[in-house]
Amino acid sequence: MLFIAYPYLNQPLLSRMTPLINKHASLFLFSIFFSMSAMSADFNADHYLFGDLNGLRSQLHEQGIDFSLNYTNESGYNLAGGSRHTSAFADETSIRTAVDLNKFWGLDGAHFYFAVNMRGGSRDNLNSQAELGQLKQSLEIYGRGRVTRISELRYQQLFWDGAWEFNIGRMGVSSQFGGRECEFMSLSFCGAQFNKQSATGYNWPVSQWAASLRVQLSDDWAVKAGVFQRNPGFLKRSQGLNFLSPHGTIGMMWPVELQWTPIFAGLPGTWKLGYWYDTAGAADLVTDAQGNNSFISGEEVRYHGSMNGSYLIIDQRLTQLADDPARGWAAYLYADLNDPDTTEVSRQLSLGVSYLGPFASRPHDKWSVALAYLHVSDHLSDAERAYNGLLATDATGKAILTDEETLATYYKFQLTPALAVQPELQYTHNPGATSRNDDTLVIALKIDAVF
C-alpha cells in the first residue's frame, strides 16, 4: 500500500487529506497497516529510507502514531562441515505500529503496539540443507517457517510516572523476559534462549496471550512478573493471522525477573536474574512410566506435569571515549539452567565483547565476538551410555551427546541510520554435541533496512 501511494503524495493532496487525518478513528485504522519497532522520544524522519513521506510521517507522529516497514535478509554458506557445501537465505518483512494513546485519545501513560511479520526464504534452512548437525541454526531468522503472523498486539499502561508498567495482549516471551539484543545470526547468541531450549512460551515472530507487571523498586532496582499462555496452536501456519486464540491451550508459563541497572564509574549496565515455571510440562527425555531407561525397555517415556528453569543476563559497558561516550567497549554474559529431565540442552553459557564505533570515521559501526557453550543433559547422555554398554553394537550404538561450542564474530557497517550490512563468521565445534559430526565453518551476511 505504501509503495503504491508514495509517488502520489504531495502537499496539495496532504492538505485535502488533513480533515480526515485529524479524525482519530481514521488515524488508528491507518496505523494498523504500518509500524515502528518502538515509540521514540527522539523521532527523526531522516532515520527511514522513505524519509518523511512529504510530511506524512511527522504529521502522524504529532498525532501519536509512529510506523515503519522493517526488512531483514540473512544468507549463509558452509565453508566446512556438513555433508555438502551449499547456501541458503531467509528474510522477514515486519510491519510495526506504536501509538501514544495520550496524544491520540488523551489516555495518560497508555500505549498500543501492533506488528505483523512475514517470513520467507529457502525451503529448508542451511543446517538442514547442508546437514550440519548443529543444535542451533546458523540463520536465526528462518525459525518458525515461511508464514505471516501477528507478532504483537499489546496494550501498555504506565502508572505513577512509569514506576509501574502493565502490559497485556499478544506478545513474545523475550519482549518482556530474558531478552537481549539479537544482532548475531547464529541462534546461540540471539535474544532470549531459555525458551529455545525447552518447549515453553514462544518468541518473535510467534505471539501468545500474556500479561506482565513491572515495578520500579528504586532508581536501579526493579522486579517483573508475568503469565504467558502455552498453546502450541499458535505455531500452526493456519493460525498466523488469528487475532483471537486457537484451540489447544495446555498450560501457562509464569516468569519472574529481578532487574538491576547499576552504573560503575559512569558506565551503565543491565543485569537480569530470572526464573520461570511452566504448568504444561513436557515428555521426559528417556525415562519410561516405570522409571526405566526407555532406550532399553522400548516403552513410552513418562510425562512431567511441569518444568522450570532460570537465567542470568549481564550487559555492561566497560569503557567510553571522552569525546564520544557512545563509543567504547561493552561485554555481555548469558547463562541459563533448564529442566534436565525434559530439556535436551540443560544449560548454556555465552560470553561476548563488542566495540561500538571502532573507527572515528565510522562512529556508528559495531564489531562483536562471542563464544557459546551448550551442554546436553546428563540425564540423556547417561541413558545413551547405558544403552551402548548393554545392548548396542558398533553399528547400532548411540552417539553420546555432550557439549557444543560456537565461536562467532561480525562487523556491522551502519551505512545510514536506516540501512546496515553485517558479515558474520561462525565456527562450531562438535556440532550436535557429538564428535561424530565434523566441525563447521559458516560465512553469513545480514542486511537490515527500515523504511
JSON list of C-alpha atoms in Angstrom, two decimals, residues 17-181:
[
{"chain": "A", "resi": 17, "resn": "MET", "atom": "CA", "xyz": [-6.41, 14.81, 3.47]},
{"chain": "A", "resi": 18, "resn": "THR", "atom": "CA", "xyz": [-5.89, 16.82, 6.65]},
{"chain": "A", "resi": 19, "resn": "PRO", "atom": "CA", "xyz": [-9.54, 16.87, 7.81]},
{"chain": "A", "resi": 20, "resn": "LEU", "atom": "CA", "xyz": [-9.64, 13.09, 7.53]},
{"chain": "A", "resi": 21, "resn": "ILE", "atom": "CA", "xyz": [-6.25, 12.53, 9.16]},
{"chain": "A", "resi": 22, "resn": "ASN", "atom": "CA", "xyz": [-7.32, 14.62, 12.14]},
{"chain": "A", "resi": 23, "resn": "LYS", "atom": "CA", "xyz": [-10.09, 12.16, 12.87]},
{"chain": "A", "resi": 24, "resn": "HIS", "atom": "CA", "xyz": [-8.73, 9.77, 15.47]},
{"chain": "A", "resi": 25, "resn": "ALA", "atom": "CA", "xyz": [-10.56, 6.71, 14.17]},
{"chain": "A", "resi": 26, "resn": "SER", "atom": "CA", "xyz": [-9.12, 7.18, 10.68]},
{"chain": "A", "resi": 27, "resn": "LEU", "atom": "CA", "xyz": [-5.63, 7.63, 12.06]},
{"chain": "A", "resi": 28, "resn": "PHE", "atom": "CA", "xyz": [-5.91, 4.48, 14.12]},
{"chain": "A", "resi": 29, "resn": "LEU", "atom": "CA", "xyz": [-7.05, 2.35, 11.18]},
{"chain": "A", "resi": 30, "resn": "PHE", "atom": "CA", "xyz": [-4.30, 3.84, 9.01]},
{"chain": "A", "resi": 31, "resn": "SER", "atom": "CA", "xyz": [-1.66, 2.97, 11.59]},
{"chain": "A", "resi": 32, "resn": "ILE", "atom": "CA", "xyz": [-2.60, -0.70, 11.58]},
{"chain": "A", "resi": 33, "resn": "PHE", "atom": "CA", "xyz": [-1.11, -1.02, 8.09]},
{"chain": "A", "resi": 34, "resn": "PHE", "atom": "CA", "xyz": [2.26, 0.45, 9.05]},
{"chain": "A", "resi": 35, "resn": "SER", "atom": "CA", "xyz": [4.60, 0.25, 12.01]},
{"chain": "A", "resi": 36, "resn": "MET", "atom": "CA", "xyz": [7.59, 1.13, 14.17]},
{"chain": "A", "resi": 37, "resn": "SER", "atom": "CA", "xyz": [9.65, -1.09, 16.45]},
{"chain": "A", "resi": 38, "resn": "ALA", "atom": "CA", "xyz": [9.17, 1.20, 19.46]},
{"chain": "A", "resi": 39, "resn": "MET", "atom": "CA", "xyz": [7.95, 4.63, 20.40]},
{"chain": "A", "resi": 40, "resn": "SER", "atom": "CA", "xyz": [10.82, 7.07, 20.02]},
{"chain": "A", "resi": 41, "resn": "ALA", "atom": "CA", "xyz": [11.32, 10.19, 22.11]},
{"chain": "A", "resi": 42, "resn": "ASP", "atom": "CA", "xyz": [13.91, 11.45, 19.63]},
{"chain": "A", "resi": 43, "resn": "PHE", "atom": "CA", "xyz": [11.84, 10.98, 16.48]},
{"chain": "A", "resi": 44, "resn": "ASN", "atom": "CA", "xyz": [13.73, 11.79, 13.29]},
{"chain": "A", "resi": 45, "resn": "ALA", "atom": "CA", "xyz": [12.14, 11.21, 9.89]},
{"chain": "A", "resi": 46, "resn": "ASP", "atom": "CA", "xyz": [15.62, 11.04, 8.32]},
{"chain": "A", "resi": 47, "resn": "HIS", "atom": "CA", "xyz": [16.13, 7.69, 10.07]},
{"chain": "A", "resi": 48, "resn": "TYR", "atom": "CA", "xyz": [13.90, 5.98, 7.49]},
{"chain": "A", "resi": 49, "resn": "LEU", "atom": "CA", "xyz": [14.75, 5.15, 3.88]},
{"chain": "A", "resi": 50, "resn": "PHE", "atom": "CA", "xyz": [11.43, 6.64, 2.77]},
{"chain": "A", "resi": 51, "resn": "GLY", "atom": "CA", "xyz": [12.10, 9.78, 4.80]},
{"chain": "A", "resi": 52, "resn": "ASP", "atom": "CA", "xyz": [9.19, 11.94, 5.90]},
{"chain": "A", "resi": 53, "resn": "LEU", "atom": "CA", "xyz": [6.84, 10.97, 3.05]},
{"chain": "A", "resi": 54, "resn": "ASN", "atom": "CA", "xyz": [6.17, 14.63, 2.22]},
{"chain": "A", "resi": 55, "resn": "GLY", "atom": "CA", "xyz": [5.43, 15.39, 5.85]},
{"chain": "A", "resi": 56, "resn": "LEU", "atom": "CA", "xyz": [3.02, 12.50, 6.45]},
{"chain": "A", "resi": 57, "resn": "ARG", "atom": "CA", "xyz": [5.28, 10.67, 8.90]},
{"chain": "A", "resi": 58, "resn": "SER", "atom": "CA", "xyz": [5.87, 13.80, 11.03]},
{"chain": "A", "resi": 59, "resn": "GLN", "atom": "CA", "xyz": [2.19, 14.65, 10.93]},
{"chain": "A", "resi": 60, "resn": "LEU", "atom": "CA", "xyz": [1.22, 11.21, 12.22]},
{"chain": "A", "resi": 61, "resn": "HIS", "atom": "CA", "xyz": [3.95, 11.35, 14.87]},
{"chain": "A", "resi": 62, "resn": "GLU", "atom": "CA", "xyz": [2.48, 14.58, 16.23]},
{"chain": "A", "resi": 63, "resn": "GLN", "atom": "CA", "xyz": [-0.85, 12.76, 16.48]},
{"chain": "A", "resi": 64, "resn": "GLY", "atom": "CA", "xyz": [0.83, 9.91, 18.43]},
{"chain": "A", "resi": 65, "resn": "ILE", "atom": "CA", "xyz": [1.44, 7.35, 15.67]},
{"chain": "A", "resi": 66, "resn": "ASP", "atom": "CA", "xyz": [4.87, 6.05, 14.64]},
{"chain": "A", "resi": 67, "resn": "PHE", "atom": "CA", "xyz": [5.18, 3.49, 11.88]},
{"chain": "A", "resi": 68, "resn": "SER", "atom": "CA", "xyz": [7.74, 1.70, 9.75]},
{"chain": "A", "resi": 69, "resn": "LEU", "atom": "CA", "xyz": [8.32, -1.23, 7.48]},
{"chain": "A", "resi": 70, "resn": "ASN", "atom": "CA", "xyz": [11.40, -3.22, 8.51]},
{"chain": "A", "resi": 71, "resn": "TYR", "atom": "CA", "xyz": [13.19, -5.69, 6.22]},
{"chain": "A", "resi": 72, "resn": "THR", "atom": "CA", "xyz": [15.94, -8.17, 7.19]},
{"chain": "A", "resi": 73, "resn": "ASN", "atom": "CA", "xyz": [17.73, -10.61, 4.90]},
{"chain": "A", "resi": 74, "resn": "GLU", "atom": "CA", "xyz": [20.15, -13.30, 6.12]},
{"chain": "A", "resi": 75, "resn": "SER", "atom": "CA", "xyz": [22.15, -15.56, 3.81]},
{"chain": "A", "resi": 76, "resn": "GLY", "atom": "CA", "xyz": [24.83, -18.14, 4.59]},
{"chain": "A", "resi": 77, "resn": "TYR", "atom": "CA", "xyz": [27.21, -20.70, 3.10]},
{"chain": "A", "resi": 78, "resn": "ASN", "atom": "CA", "xyz": [29.04, -23.53, 4.87]},
{"chain": "A", "resi": 79, "resn": "LEU", "atom": "CA", "xyz": [32.74, -23.43, 4.05]},
{"chain": "A", "resi": 80, "resn": "ALA", "atom": "CA", "xyz": [33.37, -26.57, 6.11]},
{"chain": "A", "resi": 81, "resn": "GLY", "atom": "CA", "xyz": [31.33, -29.29, 7.81]},
{"chain": "A", "resi": 82, "resn": "GLY", "atom": "CA", "xyz": [28.11, -30.98, 6.84]},
{"chain": "A", "resi": 83, "resn": "SER", "atom": "CA", "xyz": [27.51, -33.45, 4.03]},
{"chain": "A", "resi": 84, "resn": "ARG", "atom": "CA", "xyz": [27.89, -30.88, 1.24]},
{"chain": "A", "resi": 85, "resn": "HIS", "atom": "CA", "xyz": [28.66, -27.22, 0.61]},
{"chain": "A", "resi": 86, "resn": "THR", "atom": "CA", "xyz": [25.54, -25.21, -0.06]},
{"chain": "A", "resi": 87, "resn": "SER", "atom": "CA", "xyz": [23.90, -21.87, 0.60]},
{"chain": "A", "resi": 88, "resn": "ALA", "atom": "CA", "xyz": [20.56, -20.72, 1.95]},
{"chain": "A", "resi": 89, "resn": "PHE", "atom": "CA", "xyz": [18.81, -17.48, 2.79]},
{"chain": "A", "resi": 90, "resn": "ALA", "atom": "CA", "xyz": [15.95, -16.32, 4.95]},
{"chain": "A", "resi": 91, "resn": "ASP", "atom": "CA", "xyz": [14.21, -12.97, 5.19]},
{"chain": "A", "resi": 92, "resn": "GLU", "atom": "CA", "xyz": [11.44, -11.22, 7.03]},
{"chain": "A", "resi": 93, "resn": "THR", "atom": "CA", "xyz": [9.35, -8.13, 6.48]},
{"chain": "A", "resi": 94, "resn": "SER", "atom": "CA", "xyz": [7.69, -6.68, 9.55]},
{"chain": "A", "resi": 95, "resn": "ILE", "atom": "CA", "xyz": [5.04, -4.00, 9.67]},
{"chain": "A", "resi": 96, "resn": "ARG", "atom": "CA", "xyz": [5.03, -2.27, 13.05]},
{"chain": "A", "resi": 97, "resn": "THR", "atom": "CA", "xyz": [2.95, 0.44, 14.67]},
{"chain": "A", "resi": 98, "resn": "ALA", "atom": "CA", "xyz": [3.33, 2.20, 18.00]},
{"chain": "A", "resi": 99, "resn": "VAL", "atom": "CA", "xyz": [0.60, 4.54, 19.20]},
{"chain": "A", "resi": 100, "resn": "ASP", "atom": "CA", "xyz": [0.98, 7.03, 22.05]},
{"chain": "A", "resi": 101, "resn": "LEU", "atom": "CA", "xyz": [-2.60, 6.93, 23.34]},
{"chain": "A", "resi": 102, "resn": "ASN", "atom": "CA", "xyz": [-2.05, 10.06, 25.43]},
{"chain": "A", "resi": 103, "resn": "LYS", "atom": "CA", "xyz": [-1.58, 12.09, 22.25]},
{"chain": "A", "resi": 104, "resn": "PHE", "atom": "CA", "xyz": [-4.10, 10.03, 20.33]},
{"chain": "A", "resi": 105, "resn": "TRP", "atom": "CA", "xyz": [-7.02, 9.69, 22.76]},
{"chain": "A", "resi": 106, "resn": "GLY", "atom": "CA", "xyz": [-5.93, 11.53, 25.88]},
{"chain": "A", "resi": 107, "resn": "LEU", "atom": "CA", "xyz": [-5.21, 8.33, 27.84]},
{"chain": "A", "resi": 108, "resn": "ASP", "atom": "CA", "xyz": [-2.36, 9.28, 30.15]},
{"chain": "A", "resi": 109, "resn": "GLY", "atom": "CA", "xyz": [0.54, 6.79, 30.21]},
{"chain": "A", "resi": 110, "resn": "ALA", "atom": "CA", "xyz": [-1.06, 4.44, 27.66]},
{"chain": "A", "resi": 111, "resn": "HIS", "atom": "CA", "xyz": [0.49, 2.96, 24.51]},
{"chain": "A", "resi": 112, "resn": "PHE", "atom": "CA", "xyz": [-0.57, 0.43, 21.90]},
{"chain": "A", "resi": 113, "resn": "TYR", "atom": "CA", "xyz": [1.78, -1.75, 19.84]},
{"chain": "A", "resi": 114, "resn": "PHE", "atom": "CA", "xyz": [0.92, -3.82, 16.78]},
{"chain": "A", "resi": 115, "resn": "ALA", "atom": "CA", "xyz": [3.16, -5.84, 14.48]},
{"chain": "A", "resi": 116, "resn": "VAL", "atom": "CA", "xyz": [2.71, -8.28, 11.61]},
{"chain": "A", "resi": 117, "resn": "ASN", "atom": "CA", "xyz": [5.69, -10.33, 10.45]},
{"chain": "A", "resi": 118, "resn": "MET", "atom": "CA", "xyz": [6.16, -12.12, 7.12]},
{"chain": "A", "resi": 119, "resn": "ARG", "atom": "CA", "xyz": [8.99, -14.66, 6.87]},
{"chain": "A", "resi": 120, "resn": "GLY", "atom": "CA", "xyz": [10.30, -16.18, 3.67]},
{"chain": "A", "resi": 121, "resn": "GLY", "atom": "CA", "xyz": [13.42, -17.63, 2.12]},
{"chain": "A", "resi": 122, "resn": "SER", "atom": "CA", "xyz": [14.77, -21.03, 1.15]},
{"chain": "A", "resi": 123, "resn": "ARG", "atom": "CA", "xyz": [12.52, -24.06, 1.57]},
{"chain": "A", "resi": 124, "resn": "ASP", "atom": "CA", "xyz": [14.95, -25.54, 4.12]},
{"chain": "A", "resi": 125, "resn": "ASN", "atom": "CA", "xyz": [17.37, -23.77, 6.43]},
{"chain": "A", "resi": 126, "resn": "LEU", "atom": "CA", "xyz": [21.14, -24.03, 5.96]},
{"chain": "A", "resi": 127, "resn": "ASN", "atom": "CA", "xyz": [21.56, -26.57, 8.75]},
{"chain": "A", "resi": 128, "resn": "SER", "atom": "CA", "xyz": [19.08, -28.92, 7.09]},
{"chain": "A", "resi": 129, "resn": "GLN", "atom": "CA", "xyz": [20.30, -28.43, 3.53]},
{"chain": "A", "resi": 130, "resn": "ALA", "atom": "CA", "xyz": [23.96, -28.96, 4.39]},
{"chain": "A", "resi": 131, "resn": "GLU", "atom": "CA", "xyz": [23.22, -31.46, 7.22]},
{"chain": "A", "resi": 132, "resn": "LEU", "atom": "CA", "xyz": [25.46, -29.53, 9.61]},
{"chain": "A", "resi": 133, "resn": "GLY", "atom": "CA", "xyz": [24.00, -31.23, 12.68]},
{"chain": "A", "resi": 134, "resn": "GLN", "atom": "CA", "xyz": [24.20, -28.09, 14.86]},
{"chain": "A", "resi": 135, "resn": "LEU", "atom": "CA", "xyz": [21.95, -27.70, 17.88]},
{"chain": "A", "resi": 136, "resn": "LYS", "atom": "CA", "xyz": [21.21, -24.09, 16.89]},
{"chain": "A", "resi": 137, "resn": "GLN", "atom": "CA", "xyz": [20.57, -22.64, 13.44]},
{"chain": "A", "resi": 138, "resn": "SER", "atom": "CA", "xyz": [23.16, -20.50, 11.66]},
{"chain": "A", "resi": 139, "resn": "LEU", "atom": "CA", "xyz": [20.47, -18.17, 10.27]},
{"chain": "A", "resi": 140, "resn": "GLU", "atom": "CA", "xyz": [18.19, -17.37, 13.19]},
{"chain": "A", "resi": 141, "resn": "ILE", "atom": "CA", "xyz": [15.57, -15.61, 11.15]},
{"chain": "A", "resi": 142, "resn": "TYR", "atom": "CA", "xyz": [14.50, -18.86, 9.48]},
{"chain": "A", "resi": 143, "resn": "GLY", "atom": "CA", "xyz": [12.74, -20.09, 12.62]},
{"chain": "A", "resi": 144, "resn": "ARG", "atom": "CA", "xyz": [9.01, -20.90, 12.70]},
{"chain": "A", "resi": 145, "resn": "GLY", "atom": "CA", "xyz": [8.71, -21.32, 8.94]},
{"chain": "A", "resi": 146, "resn": "ARG", "atom": "CA", "xyz": [7.76, -19.21, 5.96]},
{"chain": "A", "resi": 147, "resn": "VAL", "atom": "CA", "xyz": [4.49, -17.69, 7.09]},
{"chain": "A", "resi": 148, "resn": "THR", "atom": "CA", "xyz": [2.81, -14.39, 8.00]},
{"chain": "A", "resi": 149, "resn": "ARG", "atom": "CA", "xyz": [1.99, -13.97, 11.68]},
{"chain": "A", "resi": 150, "resn": "ILE", "atom": "CA", "xyz": [0.64, -11.48, 14.19]},
{"chain": "A", "resi": 151, "resn": "SER", "atom": "CA", "xyz": [3.78, -10.89, 16.25]},
{"chain": "A", "resi": 152, "resn": "GLU", "atom": "CA", "xyz": [2.49, -8.24, 18.64]},
{"chain": "A", "resi": 153, "resn": "LEU", "atom": "CA", "xyz": [-0.88, -6.85, 19.70]},
{"chain": "A", "resi": 154, "resn": "ARG", "atom": "CA", "xyz": [-0.17, -5.23, 23.05]},
{"chain": "A", "resi": 155, "resn": "TYR", "atom": "CA", "xyz": [-1.65, -2.57, 25.33]},
{"chain": "A", "resi": 156, "resn": "GLN", "atom": "CA", "xyz": [0.71, -0.89, 27.79]},
{"chain": "A", "resi": 157, "resn": "GLN", "atom": "CA", "xyz": [-0.30, 1.24, 30.75]},
{"chain": "A", "resi": 158, "resn": "LEU", "atom": "CA", "xyz": [2.12, 3.22, 32.91]},
{"chain": "A", "resi": 159, "resn": "PHE", "atom": "CA", "xyz": [1.23, 4.27, 36.45]},
{"chain": "A", "resi": 160, "resn": "TRP", "atom": "CA", "xyz": [2.87, 6.73, 38.87]},
{"chain": "A", "resi": 161, "resn": "ASP", "atom": "CA", "xyz": [5.17, 8.35, 36.29]},
{"chain": "A", "resi": 162, "resn": "GLY", "atom": "CA", "xyz": [6.22, 4.97, 34.92]},
{"chain": "A", "resi": 163, "resn": "ALA", "atom": "CA", "xyz": [7.12, 3.38, 38.28]},
{"chain": "A", "resi": 164, "resn": "TRP", "atom": "CA", "xyz": [4.61, 0.63, 37.43]},
{"chain": "A", "resi": 165, "resn": "GLU", "atom": "CA", "xyz": [4.29, -0.77, 33.91]},
{"chain": "A", "resi": 166, "resn": "PHE", "atom": "CA", "xyz": [1.47, -3.12, 32.92]},
{"chain": "A", "resi": 167, "resn": "ASN", "atom": "CA", "xyz": [1.29, -4.96, 29.58]},
{"chain": "A", "resi": 168, "resn": "ILE", "atom": "CA", "xyz": [-1.48, -7.16, 28.27]},
{"chain": "A", "resi": 169, "resn": "GLY", "atom": "CA", "xyz": [-2.23, -8.71, 24.88]},
{"chain": "A", "resi": 170, "resn": "ARG", "atom": "CA", "xyz": [-0.36, -10.80, 22.33]},
{"chain": "A", "resi": 171, "resn": "MET", "atom": "CA", "xyz": [3.45, -10.77, 22.71]},
{"chain": "A", "resi": 172, "resn": "GLY", "atom": "CA", "xyz": [6.57, -12.92, 22.66]},
{"chain": "A", "resi": 173, "resn": "VAL", "atom": "CA", "xyz": [8.35, -14.01, 25.81]},
{"chain": "A", "resi": 174, "resn": "SER", "atom": "CA", "xyz": [11.61, -12.19, 25.02]},
{"chain": "A", "resi": 175, "resn": "SER", "atom": "CA", "xyz": [9.85, -8.85, 24.58]},
{"chain": "A", "resi": 176, "resn": "GLN", "atom": "CA", "xyz": [9.23, -8.97, 28.34]},
{"chain": "A", "resi": 177, "resn": "PHE", "atom": "CA", "xyz": [11.56, -11.56, 29.93]},
{"chain": "A", "resi": 178, "resn": "GLY", "atom": "CA", "xyz": [15.06, -12.86, 29.34]},
{"chain": "A", "resi": 179, "resn": "GLY", "atom": "CA", "xyz": [15.52, -10.76, 26.25]},
{"chain": "A", "resi": 180, "resn": "ARG", "atom": "CA", "xyz": [18.60, -9.03, 24.91]},
{"chain": "A", "resi": 181, "resn": "GLU", "atom": "CA", "xyz": [19.70, -7.75, 21.51]}
]
